[in-house]
CSV table of C-alpha atoms in Angstrom, one decimal:
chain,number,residue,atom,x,y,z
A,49,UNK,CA,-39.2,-34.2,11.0
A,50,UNK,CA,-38.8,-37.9,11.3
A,51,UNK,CA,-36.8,-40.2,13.6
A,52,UNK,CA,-35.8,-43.5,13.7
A,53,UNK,CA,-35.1,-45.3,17.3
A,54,UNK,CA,-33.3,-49.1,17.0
A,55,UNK,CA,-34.1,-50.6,19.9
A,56,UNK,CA,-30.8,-53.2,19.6
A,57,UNK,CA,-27.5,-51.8,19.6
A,58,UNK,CA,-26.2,-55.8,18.9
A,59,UNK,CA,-28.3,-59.1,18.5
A,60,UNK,CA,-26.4,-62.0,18.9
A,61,UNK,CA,-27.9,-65.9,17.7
A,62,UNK,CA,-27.0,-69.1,16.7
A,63,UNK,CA,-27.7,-70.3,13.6
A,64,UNK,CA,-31.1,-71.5,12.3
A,65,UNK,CA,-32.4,-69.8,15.2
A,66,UNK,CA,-35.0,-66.8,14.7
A,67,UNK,CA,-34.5,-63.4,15.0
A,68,UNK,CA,-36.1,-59.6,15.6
A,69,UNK,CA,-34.3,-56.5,14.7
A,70,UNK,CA,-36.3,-53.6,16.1
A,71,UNK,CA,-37.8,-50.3,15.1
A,72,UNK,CA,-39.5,-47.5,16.0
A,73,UNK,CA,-40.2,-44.3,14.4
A,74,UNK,CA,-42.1,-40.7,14.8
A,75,UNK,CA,-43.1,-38.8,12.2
A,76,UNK,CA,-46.2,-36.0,11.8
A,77,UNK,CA,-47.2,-37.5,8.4
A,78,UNK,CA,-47.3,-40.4,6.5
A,79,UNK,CA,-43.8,-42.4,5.7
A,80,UNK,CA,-41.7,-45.0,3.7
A,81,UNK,CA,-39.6,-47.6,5.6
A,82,UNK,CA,-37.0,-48.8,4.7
A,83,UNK,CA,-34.5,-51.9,6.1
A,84,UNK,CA,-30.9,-51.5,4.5
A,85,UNK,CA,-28.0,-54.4,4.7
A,86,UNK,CA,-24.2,-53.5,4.9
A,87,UNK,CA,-22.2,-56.4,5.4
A,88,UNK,CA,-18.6,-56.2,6.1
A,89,UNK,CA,-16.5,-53.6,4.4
A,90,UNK,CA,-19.3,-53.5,2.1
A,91,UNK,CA,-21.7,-50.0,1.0
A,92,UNK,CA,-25.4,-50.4,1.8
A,93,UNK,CA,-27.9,-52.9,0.3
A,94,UNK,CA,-31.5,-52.3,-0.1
A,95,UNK,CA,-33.1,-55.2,1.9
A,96,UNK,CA,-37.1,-54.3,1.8
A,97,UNK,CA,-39.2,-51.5,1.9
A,98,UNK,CA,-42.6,-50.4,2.6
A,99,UNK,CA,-44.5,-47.9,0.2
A,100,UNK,CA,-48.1,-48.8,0.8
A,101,UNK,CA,-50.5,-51.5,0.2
A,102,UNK,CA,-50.2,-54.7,2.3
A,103,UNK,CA,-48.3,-54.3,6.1
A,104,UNK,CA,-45.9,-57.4,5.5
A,105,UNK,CA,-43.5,-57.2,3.1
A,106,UNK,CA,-40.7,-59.7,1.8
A,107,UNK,CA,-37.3,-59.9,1.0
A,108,UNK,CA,-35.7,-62.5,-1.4
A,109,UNK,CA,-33.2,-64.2,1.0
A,110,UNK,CA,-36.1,-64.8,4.1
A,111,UNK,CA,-36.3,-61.7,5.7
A,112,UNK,CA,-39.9,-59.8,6.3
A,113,UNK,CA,-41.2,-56.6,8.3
A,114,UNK,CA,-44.2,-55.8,8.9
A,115,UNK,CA,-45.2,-52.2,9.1
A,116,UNK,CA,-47.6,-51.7,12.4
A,117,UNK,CA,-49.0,-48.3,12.2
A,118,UNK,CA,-50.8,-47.6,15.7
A,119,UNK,CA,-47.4,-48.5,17.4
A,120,UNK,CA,-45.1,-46.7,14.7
A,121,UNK,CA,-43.0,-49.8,14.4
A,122,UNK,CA,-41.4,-51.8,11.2
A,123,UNK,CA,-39.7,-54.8,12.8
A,124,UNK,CA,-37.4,-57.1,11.1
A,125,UNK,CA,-37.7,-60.7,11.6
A,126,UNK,CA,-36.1,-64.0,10.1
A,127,UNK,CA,-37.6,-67.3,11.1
A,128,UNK,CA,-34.1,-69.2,10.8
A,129,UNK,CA,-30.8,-67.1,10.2
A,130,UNK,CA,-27.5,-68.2,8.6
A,131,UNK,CA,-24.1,-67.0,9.4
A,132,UNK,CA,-24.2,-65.2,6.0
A,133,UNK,CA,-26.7,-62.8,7.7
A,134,UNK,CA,-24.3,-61.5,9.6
A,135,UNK,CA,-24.0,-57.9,9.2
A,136,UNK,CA,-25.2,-54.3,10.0
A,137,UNK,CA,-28.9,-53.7,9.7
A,138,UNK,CA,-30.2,-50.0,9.5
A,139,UNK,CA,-34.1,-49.2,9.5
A,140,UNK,CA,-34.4,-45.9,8.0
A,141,UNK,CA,-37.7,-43.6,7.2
A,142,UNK,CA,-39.1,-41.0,4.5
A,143,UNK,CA,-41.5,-38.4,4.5
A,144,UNK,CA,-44.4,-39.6,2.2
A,145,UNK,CA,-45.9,-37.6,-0.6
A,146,UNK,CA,-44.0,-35.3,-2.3
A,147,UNK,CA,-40.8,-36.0,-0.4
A,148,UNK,CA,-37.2,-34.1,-2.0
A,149,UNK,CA,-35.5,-37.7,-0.7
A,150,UNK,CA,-34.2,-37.7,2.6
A,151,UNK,CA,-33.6,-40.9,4.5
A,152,UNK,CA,-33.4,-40.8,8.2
A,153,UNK,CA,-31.5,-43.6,9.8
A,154,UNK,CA,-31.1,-45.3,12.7
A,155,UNK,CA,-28.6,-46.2,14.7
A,156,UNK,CA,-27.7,-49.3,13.4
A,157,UNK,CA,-28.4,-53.1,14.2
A,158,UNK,CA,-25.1,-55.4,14.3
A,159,UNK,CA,-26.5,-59.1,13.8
A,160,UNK,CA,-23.9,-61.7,14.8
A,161,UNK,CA,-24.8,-65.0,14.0
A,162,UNK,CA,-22.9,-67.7,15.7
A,163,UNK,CA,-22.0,-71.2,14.8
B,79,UNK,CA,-23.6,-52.7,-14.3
B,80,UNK,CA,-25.7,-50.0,-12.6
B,81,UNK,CA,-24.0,-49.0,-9.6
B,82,UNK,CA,-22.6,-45.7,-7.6
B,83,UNK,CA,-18.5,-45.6,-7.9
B,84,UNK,CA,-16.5,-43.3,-5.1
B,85,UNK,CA,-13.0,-42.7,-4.9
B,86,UNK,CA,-10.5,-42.9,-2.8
B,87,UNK,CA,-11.5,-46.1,-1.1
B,88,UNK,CA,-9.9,-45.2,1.7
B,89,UNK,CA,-7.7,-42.1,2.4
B,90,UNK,CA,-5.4,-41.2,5.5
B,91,UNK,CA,-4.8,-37.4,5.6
B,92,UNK,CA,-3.8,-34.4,7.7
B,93,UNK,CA,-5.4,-31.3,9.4
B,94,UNK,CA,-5.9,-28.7,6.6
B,95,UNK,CA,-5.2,-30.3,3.8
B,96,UNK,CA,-8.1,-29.9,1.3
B,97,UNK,CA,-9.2,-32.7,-0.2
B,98,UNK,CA,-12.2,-33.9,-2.3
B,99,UNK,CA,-14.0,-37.4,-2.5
B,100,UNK,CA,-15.5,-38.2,-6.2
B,101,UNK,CA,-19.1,-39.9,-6.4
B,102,UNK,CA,-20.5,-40.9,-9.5
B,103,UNK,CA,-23.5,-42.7,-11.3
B,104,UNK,CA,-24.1,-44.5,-14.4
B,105,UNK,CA,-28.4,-44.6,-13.7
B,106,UNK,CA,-29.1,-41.4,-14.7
B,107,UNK,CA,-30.4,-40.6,-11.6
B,108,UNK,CA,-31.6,-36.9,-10.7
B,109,UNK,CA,-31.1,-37.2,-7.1
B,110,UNK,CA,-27.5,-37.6,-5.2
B,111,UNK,CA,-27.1,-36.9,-1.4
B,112,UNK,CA,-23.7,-37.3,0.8
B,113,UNK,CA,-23.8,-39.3,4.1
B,114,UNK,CA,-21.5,-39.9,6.9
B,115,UNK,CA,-21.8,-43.3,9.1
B,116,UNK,CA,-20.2,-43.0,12.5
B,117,UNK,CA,-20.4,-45.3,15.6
B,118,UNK,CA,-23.9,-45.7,16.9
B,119,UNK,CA,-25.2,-42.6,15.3
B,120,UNK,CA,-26.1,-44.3,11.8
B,121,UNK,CA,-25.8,-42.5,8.7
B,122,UNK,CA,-26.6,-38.4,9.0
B,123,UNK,CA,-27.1,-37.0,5.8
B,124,UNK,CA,-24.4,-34.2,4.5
B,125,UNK,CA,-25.4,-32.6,1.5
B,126,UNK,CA,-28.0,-33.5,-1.2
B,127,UNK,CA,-28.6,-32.6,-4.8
B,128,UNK,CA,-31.9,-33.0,-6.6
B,129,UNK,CA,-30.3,-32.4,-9.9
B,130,UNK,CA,-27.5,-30.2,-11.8
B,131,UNK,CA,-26.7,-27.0,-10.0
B,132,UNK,CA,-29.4,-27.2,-7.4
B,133,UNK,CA,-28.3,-28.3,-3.7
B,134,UNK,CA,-28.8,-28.1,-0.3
B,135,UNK,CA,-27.3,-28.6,3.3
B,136,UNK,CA,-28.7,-31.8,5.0
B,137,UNK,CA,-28.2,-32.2,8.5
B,138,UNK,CA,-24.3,-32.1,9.1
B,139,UNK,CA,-23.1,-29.5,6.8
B,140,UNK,CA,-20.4,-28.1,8.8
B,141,UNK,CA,-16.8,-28.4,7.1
B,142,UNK,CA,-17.9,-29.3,3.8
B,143,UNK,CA,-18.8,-28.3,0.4
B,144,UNK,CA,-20.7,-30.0,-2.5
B,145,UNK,CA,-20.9,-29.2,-6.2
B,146,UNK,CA,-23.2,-30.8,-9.4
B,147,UNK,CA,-22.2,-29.4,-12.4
B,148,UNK,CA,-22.9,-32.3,-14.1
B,149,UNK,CA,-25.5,-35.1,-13.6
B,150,UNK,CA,-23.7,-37.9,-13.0
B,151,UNK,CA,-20.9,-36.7,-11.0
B,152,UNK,CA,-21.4,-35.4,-7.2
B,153,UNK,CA,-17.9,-34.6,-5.4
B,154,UNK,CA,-17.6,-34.4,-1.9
B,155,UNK,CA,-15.2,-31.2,-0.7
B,156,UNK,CA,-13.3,-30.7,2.3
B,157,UNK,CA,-11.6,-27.6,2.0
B,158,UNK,CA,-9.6,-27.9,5.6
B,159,UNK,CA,-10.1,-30.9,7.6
B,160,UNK,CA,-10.3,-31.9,11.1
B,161,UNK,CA,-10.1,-35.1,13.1
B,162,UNK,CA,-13.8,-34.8,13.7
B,163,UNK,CA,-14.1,-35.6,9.9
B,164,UNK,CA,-12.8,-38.6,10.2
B,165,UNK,CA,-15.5,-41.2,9.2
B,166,UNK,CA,-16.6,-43.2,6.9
B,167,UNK,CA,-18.5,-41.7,3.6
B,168,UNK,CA,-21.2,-43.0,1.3
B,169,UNK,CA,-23.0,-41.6,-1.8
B,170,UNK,CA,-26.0,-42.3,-2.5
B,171,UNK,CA,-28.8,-41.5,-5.6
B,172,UNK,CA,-31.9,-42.1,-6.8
B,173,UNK,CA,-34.7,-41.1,-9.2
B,174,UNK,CA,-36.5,-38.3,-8.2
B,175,UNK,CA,-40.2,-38.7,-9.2
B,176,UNK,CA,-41.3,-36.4,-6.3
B,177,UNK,CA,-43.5,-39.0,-5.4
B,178,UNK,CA,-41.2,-39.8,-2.1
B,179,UNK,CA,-41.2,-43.8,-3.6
B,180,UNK,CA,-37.7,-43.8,-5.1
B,181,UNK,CA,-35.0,-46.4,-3.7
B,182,UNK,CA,-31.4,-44.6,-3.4
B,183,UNK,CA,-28.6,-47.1,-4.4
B,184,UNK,CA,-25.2,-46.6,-2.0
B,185,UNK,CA,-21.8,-46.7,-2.9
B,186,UNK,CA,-18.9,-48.9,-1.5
B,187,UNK,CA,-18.1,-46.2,0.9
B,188,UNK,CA,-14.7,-44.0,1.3
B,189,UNK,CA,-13.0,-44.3,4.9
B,190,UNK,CA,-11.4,-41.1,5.6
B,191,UNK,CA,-8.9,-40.4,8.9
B,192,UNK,CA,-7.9,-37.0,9.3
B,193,UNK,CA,-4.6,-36.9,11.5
């Protein structure tokens, strides 16, 4: 079984500053990580992912995690943030290999970015 | 558009009266799963389907019922709800390759309160 352990209940910035949503999971095999977006009132994005191949991967609006292995982290980082990246941020985790589907989440990140 | 539709948006209801949440996708996707998002516990998964007539409890099962008769279509059933059940709902689907890679697509969510 898998778990998924966000280290920041809330992360409060201002804007244009950087920012690191946490992560850490456990698992007994191999996995695929996940960072989903929900803003307000809004159903769940797909932010980025990691399936294999290089450790850092990208999103389209700025945001990157990089997958760290020996410490079973995937980290979510943003060099300068706007107030339209405020929202709920959920890391989540799959079994690898012939997995039926499930994602297990975390608790959930709230980012507030301030003025 | 590809996207995941659920109705009600939002539903205010009381103790024992059945009710039943639609969830439905236009990707042709094999994979459909039920999750519920409450307070610092992130999403938990419900119920998931991995295609028509085959599904299975996920890790909250208690107090629901599921059904896939068809592909696109994967209701959500309460048959006598409590306020415990009150929470916000999302479906979610995805291929299902088996290889563990496929990205599930959320819905806008239905927010339930159970009086």
């Amino acid at each position: 079984a898998q778990s998924v352990t966000q280290l920041d209940s809330q992360v409060p910035v201002f804007e244009e500053a950087p920012v690191e949503l946490r992560c850490n999971y456990s698992s007994s095999v191999s996995v695929y990580l996940f960072w989903y977006v929900q803003y307000p009132n809004q159903g769940l994005q797909l932010l980025l992912k990691y399936l294999s191949g290089s450790t850092l991967v990208e999103s389209i609006n700025g945001f990157e995690a990089e997958f760290n292995k020996s410490q079973t982290s995937f980290h979510l980082r943003k060099p300068s943030v706007h107030i339209s990246d405020t929202a709920e941020y959920f890391c989540a985790v799959k079994a690898g290999g012939t997995s039926y589907g499930k994602l297990t989440f975390g608790q959930g990140t709230i980012l507030t970015v301030h003025p | 558009e590809a996207q995941v539709t659920q109705n009600p948006r939002y539903l205010i209801t009381v103790t024992g009266k059945k009710l039943t949440v639609t969830c439905s996708q236009n990707m042709n996707h094999e994979y459909m799963s039920w999750y519920r998002q409450d307070p610092g516990l992130g999403l938990r998964q419900i119920y998931y389907s991995m295609n028509v007539e085959v599904t299975d409890k996920g890790d909250v099962p208690e107090g629901y019922k599921v059904s896939r008769k068809e592909k696109r279509n994967f209701p959500l059933i309460l048959e006598s709800p409590s306020p415990n059940q009150t929470s916000l709902y999302f479906c979610a689907s995805s291929l299902f390759t088996g290889a563990g890679t496929d990205t599930q697509y959320f819905g806008p969510g239905t927010r339930l309160t159970v009086l």
